């Protein structure tokens, strides 16, 4: 529209007390008079707004000077109208940049990524008409959600929610992305349910005992991502928010210690639970603590790793089987594990008990959407926020030293394959892989843990077929 001759363009320049509207109209003497009159009005409004607001002096002067220059310009011929409009547009862009509301560069990049990287879902579903319908502040919020995908063209998802209400408030943008990723039809609501009774695939005795499948005891883990309703999500948190949230969580850790023992380890300088660098490295090596997030370009550009290491830490129970990460991709990553487990129900039930304990503390309510379930920063984890997994040896499927064949077999079984240390890590030399159901959204917690049980049963059958 900026490049088209004779096209109507409307710009809303918002200040705390007014809205300035400038119009660019068809090339004619009459059109020029309209612009001059509009500019004259803008001068009056801008001057009043500046007097009443706290706009910076330089910006205020620019606004009044621009308005004055606009209305004093006069033209009587068509030949110089476009020159005048170009000057107006330049001044508008200067003011836009000063106010931080010039979105053109981002919009141009989004348009380019749509063509060059069609699998970037955040860019694929970015609708310029929807964007244009938003207020200036909401446009800023929407671009913050899409920032990671704009900065990282190769993103598969490309967006992170910034506030607990984003999925509902920006559903026109985020819902199509969620449905495309999770392969769930529009309108289907997520249901939260931890009750195993009646779930398809559950053994008659209700116990998910892996030894009854002919497997040895396995290292098993169930984790969830959770975000507190009273704080911005990690991508929009300030340093003060992070520290305040960590302080609030100490109440939960004090209660959890009574049942599970252990302690909280904080990376925040000055914290009463602060640990030094050597202690931190030891926790990372033991896989009890997450790595420096600032090294992750996707989290960094989304603002999730900002203010590192403030507000970050982990609670570890006395038996090392119950861990809570604080301040990673979500406010909390809560996990229960058993390195030599037989019954999946045990880690599943322990996790539910821990979640109930944390959420029972005033001010620690988890954000839950009626439509989308538990709110997470990344739409990939939305719904249950749950991942249930086991470390399982499948040496025949990994005979070539890779997980390529294992992934091909697991995909139709609804299972995902990772390395022993998680995503983007190598599998074990003996063919040990991390196996988990891939579904997170529009599936219940009870269905996920049962799907893990039936999935590894079917995977064992595929492994046994090979010689």
Coordinates of C-alpha atoms in Angstrom, one line a residue:
X1 CA 0.0 0.0 0.0
X2 CA 2.9 2.4 0.7
X3 CA 4.2 1.8 -2.8
X4 CA 0.9 2.1 -4.6
X5 CA -0.2 5.4 -6.2
X6 CA -3.7 6.6 -5.4
X7 CA -4.2 4.2 -2.5
X8 CA -5.9 5.1 0.8
X9 CA -3.6 4.5 3.8
X10 CA -4.7 5.2 7.4
X11 CA -2.2 5.4 10.2
X12 CA -3.2 5.6 13.8
X13 CA -0.6 7.2 16.0
X14 CA -1.5 6.6 19.6
X15 CA -0.4 8.6 22.6
X16 CA -1.7 8.3 26.1
X17 CA -4.4 10.9 25.5
X18 CA -5.1 11.0 21.8
X19 CA -5.2 9.3 18.4
X20 CA -3.8 11.1 15.4
X21 CA -5.1 10.0 12.0
X22 CA -3.3 11.0 8.8
X23 CA -4.8 10.1 5.4
X24 CA -3.1 9.6 2.1
X25 CA -5.6 9.8 -0.7
X26 CA -5.8 9.9 -4.5
X27 CA -3.6 12.3 -6.3
X28 CA -5.7 15.5 -6.9
X29 CA -5.8 19.1 -5.8
X30 CA -8.8 18.3 -3.7
X31 CA -6.9 15.4 -2.1
X32 CA -4.1 17.7 -1.2
X33 CA -6.5 20.0 0.6
X34 CA -7.8 17.1 2.6
X35 CA -4.3 16.2 3.7
X36 CA -3.6 19.8 4.7
X37 CA -6.8 20.0 6.7
X38 CA -6.1 16.7 8.3
X39 CA -2.6 17.9 9.2
X40 CA -3.9 21.1 10.6
X41 CA -6.2 19.0 12.8
X42 CA -3.3 16.7 13.7
X43 CA -1.3 19.7 14.8
X44 CA -4.0 20.8 17.3
X45 CA -4.5 17.3 18.7
X46 CA -0.8 16.5 18.8
X47 CA -0.1 19.7 20.7
X48 CA -2.8 19.0 23.2
X49 CA -1.7 15.4 23.7
X50 CA 1.9 16.5 24.2
X51 CA 0.9 19.0 26.9
X52 CA -1.1 16.3 28.8
X53 CA 1.2 13.3 28.4
X54 CA 4.7 12.3 29.5
X55 CA 6.1 11.9 25.9
X56 CA 9.8 12.5 25.7
X57 CA 10.7 16.1 24.9
X58 CA 12.4 15.2 21.6
X59 CA 9.5 13.1 20.4
X60 CA 7.0 15.8 21.6
X61 CA 8.9 18.4 19.6
X62 CA 9.0 16.2 16.6
X63 CA 5.2 15.6 16.7
X64 CA 4.4 19.3 16.9
X65 CA 7.0 20.3 14.4
X66 CA 5.7 17.6 12.0
X67 CA 2.2 18.8 12.4
X68 CA 3.1 22.4 11.9
X69 CA 5.1 21.6 8.8
X70 CA 2.3 19.6 7.4
X71 CA -0.4 22.2 7.6
X72 CA 1.7 25.0 6.4
X73 CA 2.5 23.1 3.2
X74 CA 0.2 24.1 0.4
X75 CA -0.2 22.9 -3.1
X76 CA -2.4 23.8 -6.0
X77 CA -1.2 21.4 -8.7
X78 CA -1.2 17.6 -9.0
X79 CA 2.5 17.5 -9.8
X80 CA 3.7 18.4 -6.3
X81 CA 1.1 16.5 -4.3
X82 CA 3.1 13.2 -4.3
X83 CA 6.2 15.1 -3.1
X84 CA 4.3 16.5 -0.2
X85 CA 2.8 13.0 0.6
X86 CA 6.3 11.5 0.5
X87 CA 7.4 14.0 3.1
X88 CA 4.4 13.3 5.2
X89 CA 5.2 9.5 5.0
X90 CA 8.8 10.1 5.9
X91 CA 7.8 12.1 9.0
X92 CA 5.3 9.5 10.0
X93 CA 8.0 6.8 9.7
X94 CA 10.3 8.9 11.9
X95 CA 7.7 9.2 14.5
X96 CA 6.8 5.5 14.3
X97 CA 10.4 4.5 14.8
X98 CA 10.7 6.8 17.8
X99 CA 7.5 5.3 19.3
X100 CA 8.6 1.7 18.5
X101 CA 5.5 1.1 16.3
X102 CA 7.2 0.8 12.9
X103 CA 6.5 -2.9 12.1
X104 CA 7.4 -2.8 8.4
X105 CA 10.8 -4.6 8.8
X106 CA 9.2 -7.5 10.7
X107 CA 6.3 -7.8 8.3
X108 CA 8.6 -7.9 5.3
X109 CA 10.7 -10.6 6.9
X110 CA 7.6 -12.7 7.8
X111 CA 6.5 -12.5 4.2
X112 CA 9.9 -13.7 3.0
X113 CA 10.0 -16.6 5.5
X114 CA 6.6 -17.7 4.4
X115 CA 8.1 -18.4 1.0
X116 CA 11.6 -19.6 2.0
X117 CA 10.6 -21.7 5.1
X118 CA 7.0 -23.0 4.7
X119 CA 7.4 -25.4 7.6
X120 CA 7.9 -22.5 10.0
X121 CA 4.3 -22.7 11.5
X122 CA 4.4 -19.3 13.2
X123 CA 5.2 -17.6 9.9
X124 CA 2.9 -19.9 7.8
X125 CA -0.1 -18.9 9.8
X126 CA 0.7 -15.3 10.3
X127 CA -2.3 -13.4 8.9
X128 CA -1.6 -9.8 8.0
X129 CA -5.3 -8.9 8.0
X130 CA -5.6 -10.1 11.6
X131 CA -2.5 -8.2 12.5
X132 CA -3.8 -5.0 11.0
X133 CA -7.0 -5.4 13.0
X134 CA -5.1 -5.2 16.3
X135 CA -4.3 -2.1 18.4
X136 CA -0.6 -0.9 18.4
X137 CA 0.0 -2.6 21.8
X138 CA -1.6 -5.9 20.7
X139 CA 0.5 -5.8 17.5
X140 CA 3.6 -5.5 19.7
X141 CA 2.5 -8.5 21.8
X142 CA 1.7 -10.6 18.8
X143 CA 5.2 -9.9 17.3
X144 CA 6.8 -10.8 20.6
X145 CA 5.0 -14.2 20.5
X146 CA 6.3 -14.8 16.9
X147 CA 9.8 -13.3 17.6
X148 CA 11.7 -16.6 17.8
X149 CA 10.3 -17.7 14.4
X150 CA 11.2 -14.4 12.8
X151 CA 14.7 -14.5 14.1
X152 CA 15.2 -18.3 13.5
X153 CA 13.9 -19.0 10.0
X154 CA 14.5 -22.8 10.4
X155 CA 12.1 -23.1 13.4
X156 CA 9.5 -25.8 13.2
X157 CA 7.1 -24.1 15.6
X158 CA 8.5 -20.6 15.7
X159 CA 6.4 -19.1 18.5
X160 CA 6.2 -18.9 22.3
X161 CA 3.4 -17.6 24.5
X162 CA 4.5 -14.6 26.5
X163 CA 1.6 -14.4 29.0
X164 CA -0.8 -17.0 30.6
X165 CA -3.7 -15.6 28.7
X166 CA -2.1 -15.5 25.2
X167 CA -3.6 -18.7 23.9
X168 CA -7.1 -17.5 24.6
X169 CA -6.5 -13.8 23.7
X170 CA -4.6 -14.5 20.4
X171 CA -6.5 -17.7 19.5
X172 CA -7.2 -16.4 16.0
X173 CA -3.5 -16.7 15.4
X174 CA -2.4 -19.5 17.7
X175 CA -5.2 -21.9 17.3
X176 CA -4.5 -22.9 13.7
X177 CA -0.8 -23.4 14.6
X178 CA -1.8 -25.6 17.6
X179 CA -4.1 -27.7 15.4
X180 CA -1.6 -28.1 12.6
X181 CA 1.2 -29.2 15.0
X182 CA -0.9 -31.6 17.1
X183 CA -3.1 -32.8 14.2
X184 CA -6.2 -32.1 16.2
X185 CA -9.4 -30.8 14.5
X186 CA -10.6 -27.3 15.1
X187 CA -13.0 -26.9 18.0
X188 CA -11.9 -30.0 20.0
X189 CA -11.3 -29.1 23.6
X190 CA -8.5 -30.6 25.8
X191 CA -9.7 -32.6 28.8
X192 CA -7.5 -33.1 31.9
X193 CA -7.9 -36.4 33.6
X194 CA -5.5 -38.4 35.8
X195 CA -7.8 -41.3 36.6
X196 CA -6.6 -44.6 35.0
X197 CA -10.0 -46.3 35.4
X198 CA -11.5 -47.3 32.1
X199 CA -8.6 -46.2 29.9
X200 CA -8.0 -48.4 26.8
X201 CA -5.0 -50.7 27.2
X202 CA -5.0 -50.7 31.0
X203 CA -4.3 -54.2 32.4
X204 CA -7.1 -55.9 34.4
X205 CA -5.3 -55.3 37.7
X206 CA -4.7 -51.6 36.8
X207 CA -0.9 -52.0 37.2
X208 CA 1.4 -50.9 34.4
X209 CA 4.1 -53.5 35.3
X210 CA 6.8 -53.6 32.6
X211 CA 8.2 -57.0 33.9
X212 CA 4.9 -58.6 32.8
X213 CA 5.8 -57.6 29.2
X214 CA 9.0 -59.6 29.5
X215 CA 11.1 -56.5 30.1
X216 CA 13.6 -56.0 32.9
X217 CA 13.2 -53.1 35.3
X218 CA 13.6 -49.9 33.4
X219 CA 14.6 -46.3 34.1
X220 CA 11.3 -44.5 33.9
X221 CA 10.3 -40.8 34.2
X222 CA 7.2 -38.7 34.0
X223 CA 7.4 -34.9 33.9
X224 CA 5.1 -32.0 33.3
X225 CA 5.6 -28.3 32.5
X226 CA 3.6 -25.9 34.5
X227 CA 3.2 -22.1 34.7
X228 CA 1.9 -20.0 37.5
X229 CA -1.2 -17.9 36.8
X230 CA 0.0 -14.8 38.7
X231 CA 3.2 -14.3 36.7
X232 CA 4.1 -13.5 33.0
X233 CA 5.4 -16.5 31.1
X234 CA 9.3 -16.8 31.0
X235 CA 9.6 -14.9 27.7
X236 CA 8.0 -11.7 29.2
X237 CA 9.3 -11.9 32.7
X238 CA 11.6 -9.2 34.1
X239 CA 14.5 -9.9 36.4
X240 CA 12.4 -8.8 39.3
X241 CA 9.6 -11.2 38.2
X242 CA 12.0 -14.1 38.2
X243 CA 13.4 -13.4 41.6
X244 CA 9.9 -12.8 43.1
X245 CA 8.6 -16.1 41.7
X246 CA 11.6 -18.0 43.0
X247 CA 11.0 -16.5 46.5
X248 CA 7.4 -17.5 46.4
X249 CA 8.2 -21.1 45.4
X250 CA 10.3 -21.5 48.5
X251 CA 7.1 -21.9 50.4
X252 CA 6.4 -25.0 48.3
X253 CA 9.8 -26.4 48.7
X254 CA 9.6 -26.1 52.5
X255 CA 6.4 -28.2 52.4
X256 CA 7.8 -30.7 50.0
X257 CA 10.9 -31.2 52.2
X258 CA 8.6 -32.5 54.9
X259 CA 7.5 -35.4 52.6
X260 CA 10.4 -35.9 50.3
X261 CA 13.5 -34.4 52.1
X262 CA 16.2 -32.9 49.9
X263 CA 16.8 -29.2 49.2
X264 CA 16.5 -26.3 46.8
X265 CA 19.6 -25.2 44.8
X266 CA 19.4 -21.6 43.5
X267 CA 21.5 -19.9 40.9
X268 CA 20.4 -16.5 41.9
X269 CA 23.3 -14.5 43.4
X270 CA 22.5 -13.5 47.0
X271 CA 19.9 -16.2 47.5
X272 CA 20.0 -18.1 50.8
X273 CA 20.0 -21.3 48.7
X274 CA 22.7 -20.1 46.3
X275 CA 25.2 -22.7 45.0
X276 CA 28.6 -22.1 43.5
X277 CA 29.7 -22.9 39.9
X278 CA 31.2 -26.2 40.8
X279 CA 28.0 -27.3 42.5
X280 CA 26.0 -26.2 39.5
X281 CA 28.2 -28.2 37.1
X282 CA 27.9 -31.3 39.3
X283 CA 24.1 -31.0 39.2
X284 CA 24.1 -30.6 35.4
X285 CA 26.4 -33.6 35.0
X286 CA 24.0 -35.7 37.1
X287 CA 21.1 -34.4 35.0
X288 CA 19.4 -32.8 38.0
X289 CA 19.8 -29.3 36.6
X290 CA 19.3 -27.7 33.2
X291 CA 22.2 -26.2 31.2
X292 CA 22.8 -22.5 30.5
X293 CA 19.7 -21.5 28.5
X294 CA 21.4 -18.5 27.0
X295 CA 23.2 -20.8 24.6
X296 CA 19.9 -21.8 23.0
X297 CA 19.2 -19.3 20.2
X298 CA 15.5 -20.1 20.1
X299 CA 15.0 -19.5 23.8
X300 CA 17.3 -16.5 23.7
X301 CA 15.4 -14.7 20.9
X302 CA 12.1 -15.5 22.6
X303 CA 13.3 -13.7 25.8
X304 CA 13.0 -17.0 27.8
X305 CA 16.7 -17.1 28.7
X306 CA 16.9 -13.4 29.7
X307 CA 18.4 -12.4 33.0
X308 CA 20.3 -15.7 33.4
X309 CA 20.9 -17.0 36.0
X310 CA 18.5 -15.0 38.1
X311 CA 15.4 -16.9 39.2
X312 CA 16.8 -20.2 38.1
X313 CA 17.3 -23.3 40.2
X314 CA 16.2 -26.8 41.0
X315 CA 14.7 -28.8 43.9
X316 CA 16.0 -32.3 44.4
X317 CA 14.4 -34.8 46.8
X318 CA 16.5 -36.8 49.2
X319 CA 16.1 -40.0 47.1
X320 CA 16.9 -38.1 43.9
X321 CA 13.6 -39.4 42.4
X322 CA 11.7 -36.1 42.5
X323 CA 13.0 -32.9 40.8
X324 CA 11.6 -29.5 40.1
X325 CA 13.3 -27.1 37.6
X326 CA 12.6 -23.5 38.2
X327 CA 12.8 -20.8 35.5
X328 CA 13.6 -22.9 32.5
X329 CA 11.3 -22.9 29.4
X330 CA 8.3 -22.9 31.7
X331 CA 8.1 -21.6 35.3
X332 CA 8.3 -25.2 36.5
X333 CA 9.3 -28.5 35.1
X334 CA 8.2 -31.1 37.6
X335 CA 9.4 -34.7 37.2
X336 CA 9.4 -38.0 39.1
X337 CA 11.6 -40.9 38.1
X338 CA 12.8 -44.3 39.1
X339 CA 16.0 -45.6 37.6
X340 CA 15.1 -49.2 38.3
X341 CA 11.4 -49.2 38.1
X342 CA 8.9 -51.9 37.4
X343 CA 5.5 -50.2 37.7
X344 CA 4.8 -47.0 35.8
X345 CA 1.9 -46.1 38.2
X346 CA 4.4 -45.4 41.0
X347 CA 6.1 -42.5 39.3
X348 CA 2.8 -41.3 37.8
X349 CA 1.0 -41.2 41.2
X350 CA 4.0 -39.6 42.9
X351 CA 4.0 -36.8 40.3
X352 CA 0.3 -36.2 40.8
X353 CA 0.8 -35.9 44.6
X354 CA 3.6 -33.4 44.2
X355 CA 1.6 -31.3 41.8
X356 CA -1.4 -31.2 44.2
X357 CA 1.0 -30.1 47.0
X358 CA 2.5 -27.3 45.0
X359 CA -0.8 -26.0 43.8
X360 CA -2.4 -26.1 47.2
X361 CA -0.2 -23.2 48.3
X362 CA -1.9 -19.7 47.9
X363 CA -0.4 -17.8 45.0
X364 CA 0.9 -20.9 43.2
X365 CA -2.2 -21.7 41.1
X366 CA -1.2 -23.3 37.7
X367 CA -2.6 -21.5 34.6
X368 CA -5.2 -23.7 32.9
X369 CA -7.2 -22.9 29.8
X370 CA -10.7 -24.3 29.4
X371 CA -10.0 -24.8 25.7
X372 CA -6.3 -25.7 25.7
X373 CA -5.6 -27.3 29.1
X374 CA -2.4 -26.5 31.0
X375 CA -0.6 -23.4 29.5
X376 CA 3.0 -23.8 28.5
X377 CA 5.4 -21.4 26.8
X378 CA 5.7 -23.6 23.7
X379 CA 2.5 -24.8 21.9
X380 CA 4.2 -28.2 21.5
X381 CA 3.7 -29.0 25.2
X382 CA 0.2 -27.4 25.5
X383 CA -2.6 -29.5 27.1
X384 CA -1.1 -32.0 29.5
X385 CA 2.4 -30.5 29.4
X386 CA 3.4 -34.2 30.0
X387 CA 6.1 -36.4 28.8
X388 CA 6.2 -40.0 30.1
X389 CA 9.3 -42.0 29.1
X390 CA 11.5 -45.1 29.7
X391 CA 15.0 -46.0 28.7
X392 CA 14.7 -49.2 26.7
X393 CA 17.3 -51.4 25.0
X394 CA 16.4 -52.1 21.3
X395 CA 19.8 -53.2 19.9
X396 CA 18.4 -54.9 16.8
X397 CA 16.5 -51.8 15.7
X398 CA 19.7 -49.8 16.4
X399 CA 22.2 -52.3 14.9
X400 CA 23.6 -49.7 12.6
X401 CA 24.5 -47.5 15.5
X402 CA 21.7 -45.0 14.8
X403 CA 18.1 -44.6 15.8
X404 CA 16.9 -44.2 12.2
X405 CA 15.2 -47.5 12.0
X406 CA 13.8 -47.3 15.5
X407 CA 12.2 -44.0 14.7
X408 CA 10.6 -45.4 11.5
X409 CA 9.1 -48.3 13.6
X410 CA 8.1 -46.1 16.5
X411 CA 6.3 -43.4 14.5
X412 CA 3.2 -45.5 13.6
X413 CA 3.1 -46.8 17.2
X414 CA 2.7 -43.2 18.4
X415 CA 6.1 -43.2 20.0
X416 CA 9.0 -40.8 19.8
X417 CA 12.7 -41.8 20.1
X418 CA 15.5 -39.7 21.7
X419 CA 19.0 -40.3 22.9
X420 CA 19.8 -41.3 26.5
X421 CA 20.3 -37.7 27.5
X422 CA 17.2 -36.4 25.8
X423 CA 16.6 -34.6 22.6
X424 CA 19.6 -34.1 20.3
X425 CA 21.8 -36.6 22.3
X426 CA 23.2 -39.9 21.1
X427 CA 21.6 -43.3 21.8
X428 CA 23.5 -45.7 24.0
X429 CA 26.2 -48.0 22.5
X430 CA 24.0 -51.0 23.6
X431 CA 21.0 -49.6 21.7
X432 CA 19.4 -47.9 24.7
X433 CA 16.9 -45.2 23.6
X434 CA 14.5 -42.9 25.4
X435 CA 11.0 -43.9 24.3
X436 CA 7.9 -41.9 24.9
X437 CA 4.4 -41.2 23.5
X438 CA 4.4 -38.2 21.2
X439 CA 0.9 -36.9 22.0
X440 CA 0.5 -34.1 24.5
X441 CA -2.7 -32.3 23.5
X442 CA -6.3 -33.5 23.5
X443 CA -5.2 -36.6 25.3
X444 CA -5.5 -37.2 29.0
X445 CA -2.7 -37.7 31.5
X446 CA -4.0 -41.2 32.2
X447 CA -4.0 -42.0 28.5
X448 CA -0.4 -40.9 28.0
X449 CA 1.0 -43.2 30.7
X450 CA -1.1 -46.1 29.4
X451 CA 0.0 -45.3 25.9
X452 CA 3.6 -45.6 27.0
X453 CA 2.9 -49.1 28.5
X454 CA 1.1 -50.4 25.4
X455 CA 3.7 -48.7 23.1
X456 CA 6.7 -50.4 24.6
X457 CA 4.9 -53.7 24.5
X458 CA 4.4 -53.2 20.8
X459 CA 7.9 -52.0 20.3
X460 CA 9.3 -55.1 22.1
X461 CA 7.3 -57.2 19.6
X462 CA 8.9 -55.4 16.7
X463 CA 12.3 -55.8 18.2
X464 CA 11.7 -59.5 18.8
X465 CA 10.8 -60.1 15.1
X466 CA 14.3 -59.2 14.0
X467 CA 17.1 -61.7 14.0

